[in-house]
Each structure stands twice: as C-alpha cells, then as structure tokens.
Short mmCIF file of C-alpha atoms in Angstrom, two decimals:
data_model
loop_
_atom_site.label_atom_id
_atom_site.label_comp_id
_atom_site.label_asym_id
_atom_site.label_seq_id
_atom_site.Cartn_x
_atom_site.Cartn_y
_atom_site.Cartn_z
CA MET A 703 -13.10 44.07 7.01
CA SER A 704 -11.50 43.22 3.65
CA TRP A 705 -11.86 46.86 2.61
CA VAL A 706 -9.46 47.79 5.47
CA VAL A 707 -6.94 45.24 4.22
CA GLU A 708 -7.28 46.55 0.66
CA GLU A 709 -7.42 50.29 1.57
CA TRP A 710 -3.67 50.76 1.89
CA LYS A 711 -3.23 49.57 -1.71
CA GLU A 712 -5.37 52.40 -3.18
CA ASP A 713 -2.56 54.94 -3.58
CA LEU A 714 -0.20 52.45 -5.21
CA SER A 715 0.40 52.08 -8.91
CA PRO A 716 -1.50 49.22 -10.60
CA ARG A 717 1.67 47.18 -11.03
CA VAL A 718 2.55 47.18 -7.30
CA PRO A 719 -0.52 45.22 -6.03
CA GLN A 720 0.07 42.70 -8.81
CA LYS A 721 3.70 42.31 -7.72
CA ILE A 722 2.57 42.02 -4.07
CA HIS A 723 0.14 39.29 -5.08
CA GLU A 724 2.90 37.48 -7.00
CA LEU A 725 5.27 37.71 -4.03
CA ALA A 726 2.54 36.52 -1.65
CA SER A 727 1.85 33.53 -3.93
CA GLN A 728 5.55 32.80 -4.12
CA ALA A 729 5.81 33.06 -0.33
CA ASP A 730 2.90 30.60 0.05
CA LYS A 731 4.53 28.18 -2.38
CA ILE A 732 7.84 28.42 -0.51
CA LYS A 733 6.06 27.93 2.81
CA LYS A 734 4.29 24.81 1.50
CA GLU A 735 7.55 23.51 0.05
CA CYS A 736 9.28 24.06 3.40
CA GLN A 737 6.49 22.18 5.18
CA GLN A 738 6.72 19.35 2.67
CA ARG A 739 10.50 19.15 3.03
CA GLN A 740 10.18 19.21 6.81
CA PHE A 741 7.69 16.34 6.58
CA GLN A 742 10.06 14.44 4.26
CA LEU A 743 12.95 15.06 6.64
CA GLU A 744 10.94 13.80 9.60
CA TYR A 745 9.85 10.76 7.57
CA LEU A 746 13.46 10.02 6.60
CA ASN A 747 14.56 10.39 10.21
CA VAL A 748 11.92 7.90 11.29
CA GLU A 749 12.92 5.51 8.50
CA ASN A 750 16.59 5.86 9.46
CA GLU A 751 15.74 5.14 13.08
CA LYS A 752 13.73 2.08 12.03
CA ASP A 753 16.62 0.85 9.88
CA GLU A 754 19.09 1.46 12.69
CA ALA A 755 16.84 -0.35 15.17
CA ALA A 756 16.54 -3.30 12.79
CA THR A 757 20.31 -3.37 12.31
CA LEU A 758 20.89 -3.26 16.05
CA LYS A 759 18.35 -6.03 16.55
CA ARG A 760 20.13 -8.21 13.97
CA GLU A 761 23.51 -7.50 15.57
CA SER A 762 22.10 -8.29 19.00
CA GLN A 763 20.64 -11.56 17.72
CA SER A 764 23.96 -12.45 16.12
CA LEU A 765 25.81 -11.72 19.35
CA MET A 766 23.32 -13.79 21.33
CA GLU A 767 23.90 -16.69 18.94
CA LEU A 768 27.66 -16.27 19.31
CA CYS A 769 27.28 -16.32 23.09
CA ASP A 770 25.02 -19.38 22.97
CA SER A 771 27.30 -21.24 20.58
CA PRO A 772 30.02 -22.19 23.10
CA GLU A 773 27.39 -23.28 25.63
CA LYS A 774 25.69 -25.47 23.02
CA ALA A 775 29.06 -26.92 22.01
CA LYS A 776 29.83 -27.63 25.68
CA GLN A 777 26.47 -29.39 26.09
CA ASN A 778 27.07 -31.45 22.93
CA ILE A 779 30.53 -32.46 24.13
CA SER A 780 29.13 -33.29 27.56
CA ASN A 781 26.41 -35.46 25.98
CA ASP A 782 28.96 -37.19 23.77
CA LEU A 783 31.14 -37.82 26.82
CA GLN A 784 28.22 -39.35 28.71
CA ILE A 785 27.41 -41.60 25.74
CA LYS A 786 31.04 -42.70 25.46
CA LYS A 787 31.23 -43.35 29.21
CA SER A 788 28.09 -45.47 28.93
CA GLN A 789 29.56 -47.38 26.00
CA ALA A 790 32.83 -47.84 27.90
CA ASN A 791 30.92 -49.17 30.93
CA ILE A 792 28.97 -51.59 28.73
CA GLN A 793 32.15 -52.80 27.07
CA SER A 794 33.88 -53.07 30.45
CA SER A 795 30.99 -55.19 31.72
CA GLN A 796 31.16 -57.34 28.59
CA LEU A 797 34.93 -57.71 29.08
CA ASN A 798 34.47 -58.74 32.71
CA SER A 799 31.77 -61.17 31.70
CA SER A 800 34.05 -62.59 28.99
CA LYS A 801 36.92 -62.90 31.49
CA LYS A 802 34.68 -64.83 33.88
CA THR A 803 33.56 -67.07 31.04
CA ILE A 804 37.20 -67.68 30.04
CA LYS A 805 38.16 -68.50 33.65
CA LYS A 806 35.28 -70.96 33.89
CA LEU A 807 36.29 -72.56 30.60
CA GLU A 808 39.93 -72.73 31.71
CA GLN A 809 38.88 -74.37 34.96
CA GLU A 810 36.79 -76.85 33.06
CA LEU A 811 39.71 -77.60 30.78
CA LYS A 812 41.97 -78.21 33.76
CA ARG A 813 39.54 -80.75 35.13
#
C-alpha cells in the first residue's frame, strides 16, 4: 500500500519530495505545539478556576464571620448583662440584709 502513496511522487524532481517531507515534518511539529498549547491553556483555565474558587471561599468565610460577629457581640453583651443583674441582685440582697441589721441595732439602742 505504501507504493500507492509514494507513486505520485515518481514524476517529481528530487527536491520536491524532500521539500514535501520538510513541510510535513513542520506541520507535525506545529500540530504537536498546538496540542501542547491547548493542554497548557486548559491547565491554566483549571488553575484559574481553582484560584477563583479559593478566593470565593475565603470571601464567603470572611462574610460569614462578619455576619456572625454582631450575633456574638450581642450574646456577649447579653451574658454581661445577666452577670451584672446577678451582681446587682446579690448587692441588693446584701443591702436589704444590712438595712435589717441596722434597724435591729437601732431598736436595740433605743431600748
């Protein structure tokens, strides 16, 4: 079968098949280079998508933290308020107890 492929070259000058071979080699090199560049382009696209996904994930995390921040602050303030109310109640009880003690002492003094 190769003789059929080569048969058309018989009537050509010796330089022409050599030039055809050179052009075919050049075409193969260009084809391989195109495939390699296509692969590189696809790789870069994937890398860019990965980078963009990572960036979006970081931004999303940052936004979630910003959204959680006021809620955490509210909880902290609420806890502080509860602690202060407890302390105020304890001090109020101590004050009442001290007032009762003073009244008892005043009554004893009057006697």
